CSV table of C-alpha atoms and ligand atoms in Angstrom, one decimal:
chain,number,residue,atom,x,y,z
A,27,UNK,CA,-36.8,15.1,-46.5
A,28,UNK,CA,-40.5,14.5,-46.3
A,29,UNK,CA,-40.9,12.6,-43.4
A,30,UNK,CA,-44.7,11.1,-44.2
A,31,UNK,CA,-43.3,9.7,-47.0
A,32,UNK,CA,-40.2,8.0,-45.5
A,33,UNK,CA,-40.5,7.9,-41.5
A,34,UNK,CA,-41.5,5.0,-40.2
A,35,UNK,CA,-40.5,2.7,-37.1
A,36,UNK,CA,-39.0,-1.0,-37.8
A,37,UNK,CA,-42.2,-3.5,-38.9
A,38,UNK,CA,-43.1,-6.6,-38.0
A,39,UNK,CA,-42.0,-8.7,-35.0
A,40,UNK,CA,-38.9,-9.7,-35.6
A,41,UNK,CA,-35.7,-9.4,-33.4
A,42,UNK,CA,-34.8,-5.7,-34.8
A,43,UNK,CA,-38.2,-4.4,-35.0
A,44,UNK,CA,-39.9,-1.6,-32.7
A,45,UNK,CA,-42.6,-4.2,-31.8
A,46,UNK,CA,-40.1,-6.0,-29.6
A,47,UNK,CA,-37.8,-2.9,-28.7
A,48,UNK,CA,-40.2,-0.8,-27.1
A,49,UNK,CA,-39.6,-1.4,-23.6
A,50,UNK,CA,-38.8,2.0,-22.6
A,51,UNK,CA,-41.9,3.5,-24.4
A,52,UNK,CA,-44.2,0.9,-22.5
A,53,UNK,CA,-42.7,1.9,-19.2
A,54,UNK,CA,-42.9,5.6,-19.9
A,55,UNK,CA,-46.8,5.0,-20.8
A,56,UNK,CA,-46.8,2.9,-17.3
A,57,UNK,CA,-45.9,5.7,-15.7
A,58,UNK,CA,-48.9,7.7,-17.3
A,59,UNK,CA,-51.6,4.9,-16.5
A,60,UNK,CA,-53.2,7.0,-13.7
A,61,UNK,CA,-53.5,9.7,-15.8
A,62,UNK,CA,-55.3,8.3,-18.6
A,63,UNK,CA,-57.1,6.7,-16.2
A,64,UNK,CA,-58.2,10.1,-14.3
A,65,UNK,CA,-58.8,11.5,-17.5
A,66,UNK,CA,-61.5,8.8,-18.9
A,67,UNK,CA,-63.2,8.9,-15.8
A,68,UNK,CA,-63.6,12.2,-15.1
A,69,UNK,CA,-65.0,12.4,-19.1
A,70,UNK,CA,-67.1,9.7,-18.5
A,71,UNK,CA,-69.3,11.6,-14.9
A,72,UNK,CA,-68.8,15.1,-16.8
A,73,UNK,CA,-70.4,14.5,-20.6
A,74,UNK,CA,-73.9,12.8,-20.8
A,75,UNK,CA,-73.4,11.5,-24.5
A,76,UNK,CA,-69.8,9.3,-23.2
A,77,UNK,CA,-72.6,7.2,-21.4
A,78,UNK,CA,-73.4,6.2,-25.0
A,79,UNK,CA,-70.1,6.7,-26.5
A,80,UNK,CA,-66.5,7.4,-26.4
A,81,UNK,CA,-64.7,8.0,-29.5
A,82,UNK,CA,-60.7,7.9,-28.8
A,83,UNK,CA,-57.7,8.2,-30.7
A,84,UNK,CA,-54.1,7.0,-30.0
A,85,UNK,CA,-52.1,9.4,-32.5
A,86,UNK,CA,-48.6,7.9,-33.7
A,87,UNK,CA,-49.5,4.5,-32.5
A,88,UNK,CA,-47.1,2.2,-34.4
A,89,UNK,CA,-46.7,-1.1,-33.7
A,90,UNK,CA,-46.4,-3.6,-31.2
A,91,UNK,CA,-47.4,-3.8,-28.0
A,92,UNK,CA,-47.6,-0.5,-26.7
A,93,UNK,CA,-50.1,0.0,-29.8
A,94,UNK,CA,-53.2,-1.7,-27.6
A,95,UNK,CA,-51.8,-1.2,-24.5
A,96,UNK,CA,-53.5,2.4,-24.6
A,97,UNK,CA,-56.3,0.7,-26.1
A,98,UNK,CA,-56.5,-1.5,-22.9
A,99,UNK,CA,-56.0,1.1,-20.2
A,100,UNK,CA,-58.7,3.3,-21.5
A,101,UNK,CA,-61.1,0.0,-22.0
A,102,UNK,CA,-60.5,-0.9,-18.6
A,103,UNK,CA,-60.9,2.9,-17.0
A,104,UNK,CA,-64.3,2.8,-18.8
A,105,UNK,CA,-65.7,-0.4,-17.4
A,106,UNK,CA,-64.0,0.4,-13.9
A,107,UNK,CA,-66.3,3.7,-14.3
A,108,UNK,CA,-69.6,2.0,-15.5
A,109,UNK,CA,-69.5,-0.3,-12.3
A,110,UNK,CA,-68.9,2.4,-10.1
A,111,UNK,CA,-72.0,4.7,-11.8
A,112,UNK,CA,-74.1,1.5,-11.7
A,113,UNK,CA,-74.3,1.6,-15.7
A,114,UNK,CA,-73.9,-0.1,-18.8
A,115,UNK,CA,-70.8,0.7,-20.6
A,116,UNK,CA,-70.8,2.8,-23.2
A,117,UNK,CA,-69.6,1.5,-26.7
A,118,UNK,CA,-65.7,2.4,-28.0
A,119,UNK,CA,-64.6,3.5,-31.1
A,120,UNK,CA,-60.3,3.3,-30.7
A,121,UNK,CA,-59.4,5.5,-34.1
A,122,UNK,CA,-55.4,4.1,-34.5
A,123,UNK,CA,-53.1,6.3,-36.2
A,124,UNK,CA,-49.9,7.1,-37.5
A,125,UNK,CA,-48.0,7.9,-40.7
A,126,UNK,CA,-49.3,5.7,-43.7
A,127,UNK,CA,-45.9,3.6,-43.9
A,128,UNK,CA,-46.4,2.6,-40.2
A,129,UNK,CA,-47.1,-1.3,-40.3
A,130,UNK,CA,-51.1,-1.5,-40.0
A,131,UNK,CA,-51.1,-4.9,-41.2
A,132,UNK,CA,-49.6,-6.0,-38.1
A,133,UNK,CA,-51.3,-4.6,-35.7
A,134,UNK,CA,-54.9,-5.9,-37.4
A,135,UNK,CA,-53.2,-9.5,-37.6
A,136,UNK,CA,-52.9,-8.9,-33.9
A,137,UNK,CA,-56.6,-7.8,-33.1
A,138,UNK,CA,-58.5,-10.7,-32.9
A,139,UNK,CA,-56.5,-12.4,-30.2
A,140,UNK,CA,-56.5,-9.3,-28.2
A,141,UNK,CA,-60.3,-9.0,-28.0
A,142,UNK,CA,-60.7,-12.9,-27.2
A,143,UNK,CA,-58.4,-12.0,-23.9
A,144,UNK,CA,-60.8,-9.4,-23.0
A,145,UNK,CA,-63.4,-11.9,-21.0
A,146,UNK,CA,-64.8,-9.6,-18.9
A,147,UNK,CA,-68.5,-9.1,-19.1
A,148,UNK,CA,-68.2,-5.0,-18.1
A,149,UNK,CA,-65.4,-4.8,-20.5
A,150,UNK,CA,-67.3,-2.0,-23.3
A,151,UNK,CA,-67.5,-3.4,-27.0
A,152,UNK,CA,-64.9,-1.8,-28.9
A,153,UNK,CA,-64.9,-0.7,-32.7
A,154,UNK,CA,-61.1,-0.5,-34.4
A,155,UNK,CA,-60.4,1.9,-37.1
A,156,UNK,CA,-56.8,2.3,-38.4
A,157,UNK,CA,-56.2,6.4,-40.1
A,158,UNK,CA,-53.3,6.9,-41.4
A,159,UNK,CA,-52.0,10.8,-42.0
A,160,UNK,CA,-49.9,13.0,-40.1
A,161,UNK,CA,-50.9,14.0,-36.7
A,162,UNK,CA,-50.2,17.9,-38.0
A,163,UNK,CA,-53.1,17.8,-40.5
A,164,UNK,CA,-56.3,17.0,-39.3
A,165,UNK,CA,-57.6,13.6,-39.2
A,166,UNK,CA,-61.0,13.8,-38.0
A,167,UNK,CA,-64.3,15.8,-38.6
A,168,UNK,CA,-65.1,18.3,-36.7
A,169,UNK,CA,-65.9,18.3,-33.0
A,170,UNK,CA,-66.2,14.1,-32.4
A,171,UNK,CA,-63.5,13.1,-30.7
A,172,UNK,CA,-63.9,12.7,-27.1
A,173,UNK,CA,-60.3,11.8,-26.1
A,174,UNK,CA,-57.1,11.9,-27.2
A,175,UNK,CA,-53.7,10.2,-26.6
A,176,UNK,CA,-50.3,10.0,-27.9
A,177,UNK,CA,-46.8,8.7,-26.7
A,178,UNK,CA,-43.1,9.2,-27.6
A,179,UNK,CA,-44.4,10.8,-31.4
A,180,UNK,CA,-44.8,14.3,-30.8
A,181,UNK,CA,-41.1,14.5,-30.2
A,182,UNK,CA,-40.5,13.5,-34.2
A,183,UNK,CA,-40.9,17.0,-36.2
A,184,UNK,CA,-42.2,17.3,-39.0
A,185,UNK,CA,-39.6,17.8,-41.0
A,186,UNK,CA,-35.9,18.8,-40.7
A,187,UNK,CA,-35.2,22.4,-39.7
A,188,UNK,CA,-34.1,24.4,-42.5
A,189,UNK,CA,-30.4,25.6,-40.4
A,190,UNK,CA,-28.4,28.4,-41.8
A,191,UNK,CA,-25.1,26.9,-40.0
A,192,UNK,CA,-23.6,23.1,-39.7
A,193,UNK,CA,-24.3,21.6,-36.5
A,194,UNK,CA,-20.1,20.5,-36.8
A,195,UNK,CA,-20.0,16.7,-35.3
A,196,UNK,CA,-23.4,16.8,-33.8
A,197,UNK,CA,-26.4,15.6,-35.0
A,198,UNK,CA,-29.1,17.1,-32.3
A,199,UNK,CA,-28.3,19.7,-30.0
A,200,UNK,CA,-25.5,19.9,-28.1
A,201,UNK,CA,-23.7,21.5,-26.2
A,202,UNK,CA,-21.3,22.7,-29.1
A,203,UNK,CA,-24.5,23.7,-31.5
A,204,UNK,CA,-24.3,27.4,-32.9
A,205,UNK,CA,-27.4,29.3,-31.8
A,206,UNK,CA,-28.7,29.6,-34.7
A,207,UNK,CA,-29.3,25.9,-35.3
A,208,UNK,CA,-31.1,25.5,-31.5
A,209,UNK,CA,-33.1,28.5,-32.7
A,210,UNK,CA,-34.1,26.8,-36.1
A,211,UNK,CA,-35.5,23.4,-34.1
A,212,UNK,CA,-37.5,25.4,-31.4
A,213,UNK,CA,-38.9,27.1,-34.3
A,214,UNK,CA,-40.0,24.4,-36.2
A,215,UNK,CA,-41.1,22.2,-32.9
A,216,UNK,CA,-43.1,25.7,-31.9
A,217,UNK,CA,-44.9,25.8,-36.1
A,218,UNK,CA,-45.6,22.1,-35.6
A,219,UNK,CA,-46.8,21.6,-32.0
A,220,UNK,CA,-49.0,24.9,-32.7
A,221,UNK,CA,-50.7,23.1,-35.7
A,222,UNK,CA,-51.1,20.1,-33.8
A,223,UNK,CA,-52.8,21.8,-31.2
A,224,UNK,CA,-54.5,24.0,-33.8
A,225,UNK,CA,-55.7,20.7,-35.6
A,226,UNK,CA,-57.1,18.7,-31.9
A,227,UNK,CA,-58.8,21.7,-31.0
A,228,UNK,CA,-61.0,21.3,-33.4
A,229,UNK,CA,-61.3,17.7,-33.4
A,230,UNK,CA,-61.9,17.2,-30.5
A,231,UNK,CA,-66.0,17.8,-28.6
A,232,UNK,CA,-65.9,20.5,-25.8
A,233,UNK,CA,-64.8,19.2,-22.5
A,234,UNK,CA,-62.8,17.0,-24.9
A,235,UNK,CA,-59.4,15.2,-23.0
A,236,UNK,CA,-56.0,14.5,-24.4
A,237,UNK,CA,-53.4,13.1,-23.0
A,238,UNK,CA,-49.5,13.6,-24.7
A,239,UNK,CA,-45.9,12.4,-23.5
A,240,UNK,CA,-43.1,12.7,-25.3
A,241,UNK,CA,-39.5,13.1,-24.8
A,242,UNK,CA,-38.3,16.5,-23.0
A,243,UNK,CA,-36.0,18.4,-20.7
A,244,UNK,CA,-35.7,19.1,-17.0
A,245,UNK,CA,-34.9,22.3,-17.6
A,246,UNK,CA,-34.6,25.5,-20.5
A,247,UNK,CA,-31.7,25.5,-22.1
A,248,UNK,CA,-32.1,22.8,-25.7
A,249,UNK,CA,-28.7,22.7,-26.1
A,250,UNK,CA,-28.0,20.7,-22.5
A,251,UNK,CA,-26.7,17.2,-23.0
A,252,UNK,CA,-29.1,15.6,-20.9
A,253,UNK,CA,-31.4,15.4,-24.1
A,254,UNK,CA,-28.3,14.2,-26.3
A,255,UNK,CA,-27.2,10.9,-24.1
A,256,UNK,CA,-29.1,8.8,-26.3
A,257,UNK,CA,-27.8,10.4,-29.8
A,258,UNK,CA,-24.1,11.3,-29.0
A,259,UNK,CA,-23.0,7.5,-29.6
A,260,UNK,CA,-24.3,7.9,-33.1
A,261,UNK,CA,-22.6,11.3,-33.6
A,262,UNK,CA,-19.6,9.5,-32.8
A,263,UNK,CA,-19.7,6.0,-34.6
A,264,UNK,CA,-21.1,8.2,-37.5
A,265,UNK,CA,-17.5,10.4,-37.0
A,266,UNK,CA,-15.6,7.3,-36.5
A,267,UNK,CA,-16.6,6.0,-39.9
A,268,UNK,CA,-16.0,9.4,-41.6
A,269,UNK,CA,-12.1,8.8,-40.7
A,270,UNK,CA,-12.1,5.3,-41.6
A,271,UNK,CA,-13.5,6.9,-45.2
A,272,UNK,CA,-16.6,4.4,-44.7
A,273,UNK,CA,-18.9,7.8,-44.9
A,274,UNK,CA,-18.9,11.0,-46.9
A,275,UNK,CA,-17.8,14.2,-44.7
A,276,UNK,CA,-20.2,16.2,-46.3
A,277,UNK,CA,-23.3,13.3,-46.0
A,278,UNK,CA,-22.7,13.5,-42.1
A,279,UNK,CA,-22.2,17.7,-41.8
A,280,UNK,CA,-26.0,17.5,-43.0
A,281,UNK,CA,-27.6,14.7,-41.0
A,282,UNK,CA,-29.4,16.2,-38.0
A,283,UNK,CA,-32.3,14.1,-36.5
A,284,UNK,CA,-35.7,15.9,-37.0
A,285,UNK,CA,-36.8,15.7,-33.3
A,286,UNK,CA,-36.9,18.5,-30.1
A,287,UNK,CA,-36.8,17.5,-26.7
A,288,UNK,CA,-39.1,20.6,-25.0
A,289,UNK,CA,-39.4,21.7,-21.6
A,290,UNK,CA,-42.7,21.8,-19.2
A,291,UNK,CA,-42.2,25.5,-19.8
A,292,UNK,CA,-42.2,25.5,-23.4
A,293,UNK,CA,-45.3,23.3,-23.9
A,294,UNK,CA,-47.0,25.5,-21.2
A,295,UNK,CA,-46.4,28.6,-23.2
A,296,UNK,CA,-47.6,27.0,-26.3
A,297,UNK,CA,-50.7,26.0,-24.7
A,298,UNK,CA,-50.8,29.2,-23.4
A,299,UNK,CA,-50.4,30.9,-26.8
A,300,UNK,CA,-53.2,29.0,-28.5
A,301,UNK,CA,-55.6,29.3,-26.1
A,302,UNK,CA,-57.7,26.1,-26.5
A,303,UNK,CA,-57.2,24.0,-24.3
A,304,UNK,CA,-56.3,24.5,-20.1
A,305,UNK,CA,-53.9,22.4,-18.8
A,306,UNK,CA,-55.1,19.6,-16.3
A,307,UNK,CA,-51.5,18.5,-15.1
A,308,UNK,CA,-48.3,18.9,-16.3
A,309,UNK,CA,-44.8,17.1,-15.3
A,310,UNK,CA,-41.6,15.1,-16.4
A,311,UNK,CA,-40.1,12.1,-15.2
A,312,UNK,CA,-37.5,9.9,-15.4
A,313,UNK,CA,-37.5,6.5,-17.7
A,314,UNK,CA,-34.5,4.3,-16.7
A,315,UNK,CA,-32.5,1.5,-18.9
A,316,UNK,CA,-32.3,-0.5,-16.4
A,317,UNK,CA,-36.1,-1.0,-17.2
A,318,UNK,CA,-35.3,-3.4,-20.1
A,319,UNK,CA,-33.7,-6.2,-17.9
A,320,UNK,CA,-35.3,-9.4,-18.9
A,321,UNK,CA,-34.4,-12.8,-17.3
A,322,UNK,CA,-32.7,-13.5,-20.5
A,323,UNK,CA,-29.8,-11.5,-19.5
A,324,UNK,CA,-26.7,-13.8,-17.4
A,325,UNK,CA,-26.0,-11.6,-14.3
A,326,UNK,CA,-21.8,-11.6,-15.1
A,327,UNK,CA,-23.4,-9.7,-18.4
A,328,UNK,CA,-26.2,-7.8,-17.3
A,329,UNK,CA,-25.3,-4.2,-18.2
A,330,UNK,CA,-23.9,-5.2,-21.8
A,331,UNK,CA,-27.1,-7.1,-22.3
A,332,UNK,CA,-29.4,-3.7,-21.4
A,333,UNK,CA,-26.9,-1.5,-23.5
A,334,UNK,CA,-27.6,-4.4,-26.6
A,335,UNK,CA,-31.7,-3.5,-26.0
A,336,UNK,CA,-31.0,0.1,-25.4
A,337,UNK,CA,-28.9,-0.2,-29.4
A,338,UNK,CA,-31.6,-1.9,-30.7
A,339,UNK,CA,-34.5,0.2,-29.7
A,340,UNK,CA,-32.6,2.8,-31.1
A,341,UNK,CA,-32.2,1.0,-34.5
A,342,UNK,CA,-36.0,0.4,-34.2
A,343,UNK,CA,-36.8,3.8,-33.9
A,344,UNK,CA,-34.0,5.5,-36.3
A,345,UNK,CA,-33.2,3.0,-38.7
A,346,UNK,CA,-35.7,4.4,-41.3
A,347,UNK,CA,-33.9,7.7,-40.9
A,348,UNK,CA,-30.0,6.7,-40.9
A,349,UNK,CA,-30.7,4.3,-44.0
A,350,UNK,CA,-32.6,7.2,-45.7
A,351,UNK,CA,-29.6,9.5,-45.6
A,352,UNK,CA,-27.0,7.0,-45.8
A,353,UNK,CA,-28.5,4.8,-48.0
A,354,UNK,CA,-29.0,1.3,-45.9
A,355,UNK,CA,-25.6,-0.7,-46.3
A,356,UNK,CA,-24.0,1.2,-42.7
A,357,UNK,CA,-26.9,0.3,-40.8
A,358,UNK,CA,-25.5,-3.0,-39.5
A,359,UNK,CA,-21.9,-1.4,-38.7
A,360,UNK,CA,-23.2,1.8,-37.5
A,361,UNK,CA,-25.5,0.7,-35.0
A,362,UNK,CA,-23.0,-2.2,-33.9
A,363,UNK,CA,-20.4,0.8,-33.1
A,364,UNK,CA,-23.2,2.6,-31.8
A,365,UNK,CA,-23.6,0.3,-28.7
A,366,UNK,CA,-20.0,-0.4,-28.2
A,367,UNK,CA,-19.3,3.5,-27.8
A,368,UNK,CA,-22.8,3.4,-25.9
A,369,UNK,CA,-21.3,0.8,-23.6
A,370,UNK,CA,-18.4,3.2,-23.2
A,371,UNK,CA,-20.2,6.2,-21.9
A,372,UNK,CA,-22.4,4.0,-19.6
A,373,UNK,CA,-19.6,2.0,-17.7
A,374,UNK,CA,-18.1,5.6,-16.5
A,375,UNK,CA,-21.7,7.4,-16.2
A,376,UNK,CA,-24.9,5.5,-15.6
A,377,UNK,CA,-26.7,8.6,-15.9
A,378,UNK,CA,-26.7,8.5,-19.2
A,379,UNK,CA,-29.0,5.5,-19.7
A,380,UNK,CA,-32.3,7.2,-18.1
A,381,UNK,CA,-34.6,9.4,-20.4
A,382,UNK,CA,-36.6,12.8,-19.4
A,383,UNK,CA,-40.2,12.6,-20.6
A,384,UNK,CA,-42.8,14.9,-20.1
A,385,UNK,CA,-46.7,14.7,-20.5
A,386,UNK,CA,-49.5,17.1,-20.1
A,387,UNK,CA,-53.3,16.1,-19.7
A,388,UNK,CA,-55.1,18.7,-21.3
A,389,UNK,CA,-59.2,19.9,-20.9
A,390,UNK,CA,-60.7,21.2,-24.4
A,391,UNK,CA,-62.5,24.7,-23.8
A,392,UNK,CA,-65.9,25.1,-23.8
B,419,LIG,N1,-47.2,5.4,-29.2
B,419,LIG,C1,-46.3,4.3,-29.4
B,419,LIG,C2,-45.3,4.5,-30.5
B,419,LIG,C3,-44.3,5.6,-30.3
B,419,LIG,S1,-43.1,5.6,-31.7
B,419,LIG,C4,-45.5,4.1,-28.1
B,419,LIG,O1,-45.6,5.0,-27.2
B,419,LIG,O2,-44.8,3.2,-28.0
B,419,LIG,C5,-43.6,7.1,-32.5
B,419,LIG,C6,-44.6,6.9,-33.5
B,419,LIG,O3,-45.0,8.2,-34.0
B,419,LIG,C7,-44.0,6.2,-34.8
B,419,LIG,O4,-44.8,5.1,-35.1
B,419,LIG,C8,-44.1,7.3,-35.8
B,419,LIG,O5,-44.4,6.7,-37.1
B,419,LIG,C9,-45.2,8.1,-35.4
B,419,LIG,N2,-45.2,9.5,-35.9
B,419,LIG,C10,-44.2,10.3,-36.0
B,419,LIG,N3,-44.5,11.5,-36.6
B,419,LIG,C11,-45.9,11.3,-36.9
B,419,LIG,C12,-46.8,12.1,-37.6
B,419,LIG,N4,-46.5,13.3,-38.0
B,419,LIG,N5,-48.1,11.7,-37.7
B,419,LIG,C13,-48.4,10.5,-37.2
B,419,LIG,N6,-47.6,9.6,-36.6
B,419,LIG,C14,-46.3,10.1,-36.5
């Protein structure tokens, strides 16, 4: 399974795509803001050539809102720091990227209305460039990248780990998952964050930021079920239509999903090991489902109307992968069972709905 051939999430901006079900990525990034926002300023005061330019990159920026929402934070951080320094703001260059299937053609439709809504006179001028390629190759030349951010993509491997047992009725770890198998992910999470880190180190100028949340763990064992809430209703509307003979045994045995949840620990050893960069700050926190209440939901229905959203950001994010390895007829069926048996778990154990993330803000060597 190559995933930067077939990964991708749901185009568009219709009713199933990620564009309008990425409500818990957007409040995950909220939660980030004064991060970014330390980050950009601090790299402003500290390197004399950001007075004349900052060159950014949002790595695995898909689509939707979220996409500019980065974009708009860092804009903002740069003309808050001008007016403080007395100076004129320096020009951006946003570099957006993510796998070449991602849906660029959305987000450039949507570029022209976003920089009319930017009126104010400090706001920098900004020059968009869309590069697509995996985020564990290198994607820029040497040493000119001044900052770098990315949220809720490092998480996504680069490919499935090769496991010498079956992960029997799971399909991410769990708390039934041979050793082996956990071994096999952190291994391939360790090979790929390593080359990502390899990759930025020497992308990015000396003194260089980057900022990067993704989905983790509170604590250091992979296999607790804290990071499974969110996949274990798949696992079992996946088993469900094994018995009913609507999906091959065999076809389900072998589908694992090709993401690791790490700890604070395990990023901070990886830093650690590669040496490049020192850590600035590093934490987790909590995202909640509760966060994608709209008005739209009647109160008598509330909760069934945030564990519909919570389905459908799933589907946005996984739908690529289920239809890949099922082939795309069970998607409607599967993901329908998947937020009744989600519904399930949530009326007994609310718990379940919130989501560990944890981001580091990094400092490029010298
Ligand atoms: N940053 C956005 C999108 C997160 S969704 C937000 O926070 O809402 C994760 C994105 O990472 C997807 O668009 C996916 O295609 C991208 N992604 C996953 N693996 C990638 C890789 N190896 N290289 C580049 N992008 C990748």
């Amino acid at each position: 399974m190559d995933m930067v051939k077939m990964f991708h999430m749901n185009g568009g901006i219709g009713d199933e795509s990620y564009s309008s079900n990425s409500g818990l990525q957007r409040a995950g990034i909220m939660k980030t803001q004064g991060s970014i926002e330390e980050a950009i300023s601090e790299l402003y005061k500290n390197n004399p050539s950001c007075t004349k330019t900052i060159i950014m990159a949002d790595l695995g920026c898909s689509v939707g809102p979220n996409t500019l929402l980065v974009s708009s934070i860092v804009i903002n951080a740069v003309a808050k720091t001008s007016l403080e320094l007395g100076l004129k703001s320096p020009e951006v260059q946003i570099n957006l990227n993510d796998l070449p299937t991602n849906d660029f053609n959305t987000i450039f439709t949507s570029l022209p209305e976003h920089q009319e809504n930017s009126t104010n006179d400090h706001l920098p001028l900004c020059y968009f460039t869309g590069v697509p390629g995996s985020f564990f190759n290198r994607l820029f030349p040497s040493k000119t990248i001044n900052f770098i951010h990315s949220s809720y993509g490092l998480h996504w491997l680069s490919k499935r780990p090769e496991l010498e047992e079956i992960n029997k009725g799971s399909i991410y770890l769990s708390r039934t998952t041979p050793e082996s198998v956990s071994r096999a992910y952190y291994q391939q999470f360790q090979k790929d964050f390593l080359g990502f880190l390899k990759c930025r180190s020497e992308e990015l100028v000396g003194g260089g930021r980057m900022i990067l949340t993704l989905l983790g763990r509170t604590n250091d064992d992979s296999r607790d079920e804290e990071s499974y809430y969110v996949w274990r209703p798949l696992a079992m509307a996946l088993q469900e239509m094994v018995s009913e003979g609507l999906v091959d045994e065999e076809k389900f045995d072998s589908f694992n999903i090709p993401l690791y949840t790490p700890s604070t620990n395990e990023i901070k050893n990886l830093v650690e090991t590669q040496g490049f960069f020192r850590i600035d700050r590093l934490e987790h926190f909590y995202v909640y489902m509760e966060t994608l209440k709209t008005d739209k939901f009647d109160e008598a229905y509330e909760d069934e109307g945030i564990v519909r959203a919570l389905a459908k950001s799933m589907r946005a994010a996984s739908e690529s992968l289920v239809a890949n390895h099922f082939g795309e007829a069970i998607l409607d069926n599967v993901f329908t069972r998947y937020a009744k048996r989600y519904a399930k778990i949530l009326s007994c154990n609310k718990e379940k709905g919130r989501y560990v993330s944890v981001t580091v803000s990094l400092i490029k060597k010298e």
